[in-house]
Every structure is written in C-alpha cells, then in structure tokens.
Coordinates of N, CA and C in Angstrom, one line a residue:
M1 N -10.5 86.1 83.9 CA -11.5 86.4 82.8 C -11.5 85.1 81.9
A2 N -12.7 84.6 81.6 CA -12.8 83.4 80.8 C -12.5 83.7 79.3
F3 N -11.9 82.8 78.6 CA -11.6 82.9 77.2 C -12.9 82.8 76.4
R4 N -13.2 83.7 75.5 CA -14.4 83.7 74.7 C -14.1 83.4 73.2
P5 N -14.3 82.3 72.7 CA -14.0 82.0 71.3 C -14.5 83.0 70.3
R6 N -15.8 83.4 70.5 CA -16.4 84.4 69.6 C -15.6 85.7 69.6
T7 N -15.2 86.2 70.7 CA -14.4 87.4 70.8 C -13.0 87.2 70.1
A8 N -12.4 86.1 70.4 CA -11.1 85.8 69.7 C -11.3 85.8 68.2
A9 N -12.3 85.1 67.7 CA -12.6 85.0 66.3 C -12.9 86.4 65.7
L10 N -13.6 87.2 66.4 CA -13.9 88.6 66.0 C -12.7 89.4 65.9
A11 N -11.8 89.3 66.9 CA -10.5 90.0 66.9 C -9.7 89.6 65.7
A12 N -9.7 88.3 65.4 CA -8.9 87.8 64.3 C -9.4 88.3 63.0
V13 N -10.8 88.4 62.8 CA -11.4 88.9 61.6 C -11.1 90.3 61.4
L14 N -11.2 91.1 62.5 CA -10.9 92.6 62.4 C -9.4 92.8 62.1
L15 N -8.6 92.0 62.7 CA -7.1 92.2 62.5 C -6.8 91.9 61.1
V16 N -7.3 90.8 60.5 CA -7.0 90.4 59.1 C -7.5 91.5 58.2
A17 N -8.8 92.0 58.5 CA -9.3 93.0 57.6 C -8.5 94.3 57.7
A18 N -8.1 94.7 58.9 CA -7.3 95.9 59.0 C -6.0 95.8 58.4
V19 N -5.4 94.7 58.4 CA -4.0 94.5 57.8 C -4.1 94.3 56.3
S20 N -5.0 93.5 55.9 CA -4.9 93.1 54.5 C -6.0 93.6 53.6
G21 N -7.2 94.0 54.1 CA -8.2 94.3 53.2 C -8.9 95.6 53.2
C22 N -8.3 96.5 54.0 CA -9.0 97.8 54.2 C -8.3 99.0 53.8
S23 N -7.3 98.8 52.9 CA -6.6 100.0 52.4 C -7.0 100.3 51.0
N24 N -6.8 101.5 50.6 CA -7.1 101.9 49.2 C -5.9 101.9 48.4
T25 N -5.0 100.9 48.5 CA -3.8 100.8 47.7 C -3.9 99.7 46.7
D26 N -3.1 99.7 45.7 CA -3.1 98.7 44.7 C -2.7 97.4 45.2
S27 N -3.4 96.3 44.8 CA -3.1 95.0 45.1 C -2.0 94.5 44.2
A28 N -1.0 93.8 44.7 CA 0.1 93.3 43.9 C -0.4 92.2 43.0
E29 N -1.4 91.5 43.4 CA -1.9 90.4 42.6 C -2.8 90.8 41.5
T30 N -3.7 91.8 41.8 CA -4.7 92.2 40.8 C -4.5 93.5 40.2
G31 N -3.7 94.4 40.9 CA -3.5 95.7 40.4 C -4.8 96.6 40.6
A32 N -5.8 96.1 41.2 CA -7.0 96.9 41.3 C -7.1 97.5 42.7
A33 N -7.7 98.7 42.8 CA -7.9 99.4 44.0 C -8.9 98.7 44.9
R34 N -8.6 98.6 46.2 CA -9.5 98.0 47.1 C -10.6 99.0 47.6
D35 N -11.8 98.6 47.8 CA -12.9 99.4 48.2 C -12.9 99.6 49.7
T36 N -12.7 100.9 50.2 CA -12.6 101.1 51.6 C -14.0 101.1 52.3
A37 N -15.1 101.0 51.5 CA -16.4 101.0 52.0 C -16.9 99.6 52.2
A38 N -16.1 98.6 51.9 CA -16.5 97.2 52.0 C -16.6 96.8 53.5
P39 N -17.4 95.8 53.8 CA -17.5 95.5 55.2 C -16.2 94.9 55.8
F40 N -16.0 95.0 57.1 CA -14.9 94.3 57.7 C -14.9 92.9 57.3
E41 N -15.9 92.2 57.7 CA -16.2 90.8 57.4 C -17.5 90.5 58.0
P42 N -18.2 89.4 57.6 CA -19.4 89.1 58.3 C -19.1 88.8 59.8
L43 N -19.8 89.5 60.7 CA -19.5 89.3 62.1 C -20.8 88.6 62.7
P44 N -20.6 88.1 63.9 CA -21.8 87.4 64.6 C -23.0 88.4 64.6
S45 N -22.7 89.7 64.7 CA -23.8 90.7 64.8 C -24.3 91.2 63.4
G46 N -23.7 90.6 62.3 CA -24.0 91.1 61.0 C -22.9 91.9 60.4
D47 N -23.0 92.4 59.2 CA -22.0 93.1 58.6 C -21.7 94.4 59.3
L48 N -20.4 94.7 59.6 CA -20.0 96.0 60.2 C -19.2 96.7 59.1
P49 N -19.8 97.7 58.4 CA -19.1 98.3 57.3 C -18.0 99.3 57.8
L50 N -17.0 99.5 57.0 CA -16.0 100.5 57.3 C -16.7 101.9 57.3
P51 N -16.1 102.9 58.0 CA -16.6 104.2 57.9 C -16.3 104.7 56.5
P52 N -17.2 105.5 55.9 CA -17.0 106.1 54.6 C -15.7 106.9 54.5
D53 N -15.0 106.8 53.4 CA -13.8 107.5 53.1 C -12.7 107.4 54.2
A54 N -12.7 106.3 55.0 CA -11.8 106.1 56.0 C -10.7 105.0 55.7
R55 N -9.5 105.2 56.3 CA -8.5 104.2 56.2 C -8.1 103.8 57.6
P56 N -7.8 102.5 57.8 CA -7.5 102.0 59.1 C -6.1 102.6 59.6
E57 N -6.0 102.9 60.8 CA -4.8 103.5 61.4 C -4.4 102.4 62.5
G58 N -3.4 101.6 62.1 CA -3.0 100.6 63.0 C -3.9 99.4 62.9
R59 N -3.7 98.5 63.9 CA -4.4 97.2 63.9 C -5.6 97.3 64.8
A60 N -6.6 96.4 64.6 CA -7.7 96.2 65.5 C -7.1 95.6 66.8
V61 N -7.6 96.0 67.9 CA -7.2 95.5 69.2 C -8.3 94.9 70.0
A62 N -8.2 93.6 70.4 CA -9.2 93.0 71.3 C -8.7 93.1 72.7
N63 N -9.6 93.5 73.6 CA -9.4 93.6 75.0 C -10.6 93.1 75.7
G64 N -10.6 92.0 76.3 CA -11.8 91.4 77.0 C -12.8 91.2 75.9
G65 N -14.0 91.7 76.1 CA -15.1 91.6 75.1 C -15.2 92.7 74.2
T66 N -14.2 93.6 74.1 CA -14.3 94.7 73.2 C -13.2 94.7 72.1
V67 N -13.6 95.0 70.9 CA -12.6 95.1 69.8 C -12.6 96.6 69.4
S68 N -11.4 97.2 69.3 CA -11.3 98.6 69.0 C -10.5 98.7 67.7
Q69 N -10.8 99.7 66.9 CA -10.1 100.1 65.7 C -10.2 101.6 65.5
S70 N -9.1 102.1 65.0 CA -9.0 103.6 64.7 C -8.9 103.8 63.2
F71 N -9.4 104.9 62.8 CA -9.4 105.2 61.3 C -9.0 106.7 61.2
V72 N -8.6 107.0 60.0 CA -8.3 108.4 59.6 C -9.2 108.7 58.4
V73 N -9.9 109.9 58.5 CA -10.8 110.3 57.5 C -10.3 111.7 57.0
E74 N -10.1 111.8 55.7 CA -9.6 113.1 55.1 C -10.8 113.9 54.5
G75 N -10.7 115.2 54.6 CA -11.6 116.1 53.9 C -13.0 116.3 54.5
K76 N -13.1 115.9 55.8 CA -14.4 116.1 56.5 C -14.1 116.7 57.9
T77 N -15.1 117.2 58.5 CA -15.1 117.6 59.9 C -15.4 116.4 60.8
P78 N -15.1 116.5 62.0 CA -15.4 115.4 62.9 C -16.9 115.1 62.9
E79 N -17.7 116.1 62.9 CA -19.2 115.9 62.8 C -19.6 115.2 61.5
Q80 N -19.1 115.7 60.4 CA -19.4 115.0 59.1 C -19.0 113.6 59.1
A81 N -17.8 113.3 59.5 CA -17.3 111.9 59.5 C -18.2 111.0 60.4
L82 N -18.5 111.5 61.6 CA -19.4 110.7 62.5 C -20.8 110.5 61.9
N83 N -21.4 111.6 61.4 CA -22.7 111.5 60.9 C -22.8 110.6 59.7
D84 N -21.7 110.6 58.8 CA -21.7 109.7 57.6 C -21.6 108.2 58.1
Y85 N -20.8 108.0 59.1 CA -20.7 106.6 59.6 C -22.0 106.1 60.3
V86 N -22.7 107.0 61.0 CA -24.0 106.6 61.6 C -25.0 106.3 60.5
T87 N -25.0 107.1 59.5 CA -25.9 106.8 58.4 C -25.6 105.5 57.7
T88 N -24.4 105.2 57.5 CA -23.9 103.9 56.9 C -24.4 102.8 57.8
L89 N -24.2 102.9 59.1 CA -24.6 101.8 60.0 C -26.1 101.6 60.0
E90 N -26.9 102.7 60.0 CA -28.3 102.6 60.0 C -28.8 101.9 58.7
D91 N -28.1 102.1 57.6 CA -28.4 101.5 56.4 C -28.3 99.9 56.4
V92 N -27.5 99.4 57.4 CA -27.3 98.0 57.5 C -27.9 97.4 58.8
G93 N -28.8 98.2 59.4 CA -29.6 97.7 60.5 C -29.2 98.0 61.9
W94 N -28.2 98.9 62.1 CA -27.8 99.4 63.4 C -28.8 100.5 63.8
D95 N -29.1 100.6 65.1 CA -30.0 101.6 65.6 C -29.2 102.5 66.5
P96 N -29.6 103.8 66.4 CA -28.9 104.8 67.4 C -29.3 104.5 68.8
L97 N -28.3 104.5 69.7 CA -28.6 104.4 71.1 C -28.4 105.7 71.8
Q98 N -27.4 106.5 71.3 CA -27.1 107.8 71.9 C -26.4 108.6 70.9
G99 N -26.7 109.9 70.8 CA -26.0 110.8 70.0 C -26.5 110.8 68.5
P100 N -25.7 111.4 67.7 CA -24.4 112.0 67.8 C -24.5 113.3 68.7
T101 N -23.5 113.5 69.5 CA -23.4 114.7 70.4 C -22.0 115.2 70.3
A102 N -21.9 116.5 70.5 CA -20.6 117.1 70.6 C -19.9 116.6 71.9
S103 N -18.5 116.5 71.8 CA -17.7 116.0 72.9 C -16.4 116.8 72.9
G104 N -16.2 117.6 73.9 CA -15.0 118.4 73.9 C -15.0 119.5 72.9
A105 N -13.8 120.0 72.7 CA -13.7 121.2 71.8 C -13.9 120.9 70.3
S106 N -13.5 119.7 69.9 CA -13.7 119.4 68.4 C -14.1 118.0 68.2
G107 N -14.7 117.3 69.2 CA -15.1 115.9 69.0 C -16.6 115.7 69.0
W108 N -16.9 114.5 68.5 CA -18.3 114.0 68.4 C -18.3 112.6 68.9
R109 N -19.5 112.1 69.5 CA -19.7 110.8 69.9 C -21.0 110.3 69.5
A110 N -21.1 109.0 69.4 CA -22.4 108.3 69.1 C -22.3 106.9 69.6
S111 N -23.4 106.3 69.9 CA -23.5 104.8 70.2 C -24.6 104.2 69.4
M112 N -24.3 103.0 68.9 CA -25.2 102.3 68.0 C -25.4 100.9 68.6
V113 N -26.6 100.3 68.4 CA -26.9 99.0 68.9 C -27.5 98.1 67.8
R114 N -27.2 96.9 67.8 CA -27.8 95.9 66.9 C -27.8 94.5 67.6
G115 N -28.9 94.0 67.9 CA -29.0 92.8 68.7 C -28.3 93.0 70.0
N116 N -27.3 92.1 70.4 CA -26.6 92.2 71.6 C -25.3 93.0 71.4
S117 N -25.1 93.6 70.3 CA -23.8 94.3 70.0 C -24.0 95.8 70.2
T118 N -23.0 96.4 70.8 CA -23.0 97.9 70.9 C -21.7 98.4 70.2
L119 N -21.9 99.5 69.5 CA -20.8 100.1 68.8 C -20.6 101.6 69.4
Q120 N -19.5 101.9 70.0 CA -19.2 103.2 70.5 C -18.3 103.9 69.4
I121 N -18.7 105.1 68.9 CA -17.9 105.8 67.9 C -17.6 107.2 68.4
S122 N -16.4 107.6 68.2 CA -16.0 108.9 68.5 C -15.1 109.5 67.4
S123 N -15.2 110.8 67.2 CA -14.4 111.4 66.1 C -13.8 112.7 66.7
T124 N -12.6 113.0 66.3 CA -11.9 114.2 66.7 C -11.0 114.8 65.6
Q125 N -10.8 116.0 65.6 CA -9.9 116.7 64.7 C -8.4 116.3 65.0
L126 N -7.7 115.8 63.9 CA -6.3 115.5 64.0 C -5.6 116.3 62.9
G127 N -5.2 117.5 63.2 CA -4.6 118.3 62.2 C -5.6 118.6 61.1
D128 N -5.2 118.2 59.8 CA -6.1 118.4 58.7 C -7.1 117.2 58.5
N129 N -6.9 116.2 59.3 CA -7.7 115.0 59.2 C -8.6 114.8 60.4
V130 N -9.4 113.7 60.3 CA -10.3 113.4 61.4 C -9.9 112.0 61.9
G131 N -9.8 111.8 63.2 CA -9.6 110.5 63.8 C -10.9 110.0 64.2
L132 N -11.2 108.7 63.8 CA -12.5 108.1 64.1 C -12.1 106.8 64.8
S133 N -12.7 106.6 66.0 CA -12.4 105.5 66.9 C -13.7 104.7 67.0
V134 N -13.6 103.3 66.8 CA -14.7 102.5 66.9 C -14.5 101.4 67.9
Q135 N -15.4 101.1 68.8 CA -15.3 100.1 69.8 C -16.5 99.2 69.8
L136 N -16.3 97.9 69.4 CA -17.4 97.0 69.3 C -17.4 96.0 70.5
T137 N -18.6 95.9 71.2 CA -18.7 95.0 72.3 C -20.0 94.1 72.1
G138 N -19.9 92.9 72.6 CA -21.1 92.0 72.6 C -21.3 91.3 71.3
A139 N -20.3 91.2 70.4 CA -20.4 90.5 69.1 C -20.2 89.1 69.3

C-alpha cells in the first residue's frame, strides 16, 4: 500500500485534537474550559466538527485511507446522539448519503458525504452512555 501524505497529515491532526484539544477539562495554562463542539481542525475536506456533547474515547487511529475516532456521549439515546451529529454535519456542508437507520438492538448508523470524503457514523448504548464511532475516508 502506498504512503499517502494527506492521510498521514489527517491522522496527525485528529490525534493531536483527540489528545490535546477535545476534552472539557480545565487547561493548566488558561484555567478555561475547552469547547467540545469546536472542530477537530481544518481538514482537506473542510471542518469536521466534534459530535455535540461528546468527549473523545482514546486516540484517533489511521488505517490505510481511513481515520477512526470513538466518542462517549452522556444523557442521550443512541438515536438522539446520532441525529444531533448528523444535524451538526449538515450545518457545515455534509450531505446525508444513507440513514440514519436503526442497527441491531440499540444502535443507529448513518453515512455522510462532502466532496470526496465519506463519514460513517454509528452509535450504540454503553451502559448509561452512548458510544459514537466515526470513520472518515477520502480526506
């Protein structure tokens, strides 16, 4: 498989955002809360915002031409969490490709497209929280 600089750069941007800029904790330097609704970073496909009310779970992972990130959303159902994120993405120019549709006993799925980029989103119940998985390809 050939090395793709754009994919590596995207993975680095998502990794830095997931590790340093996407939590709702106090900053040691500023003492201010960080906004979890801020975009990951400008990507080749445009801004990819964080899911509303979500916090990253682990690091973004690049595999081939896909970058994946998992989030935890509190206080919502899987359907609400997915629909809120779809609305947020539509507000910044992403178009629905498929769904949202029910998936399994408590999950939901949707696909969004913007230019040459596709975003696969899935949500599922994790105890009292919702797990939201995002996979970006073609950026």
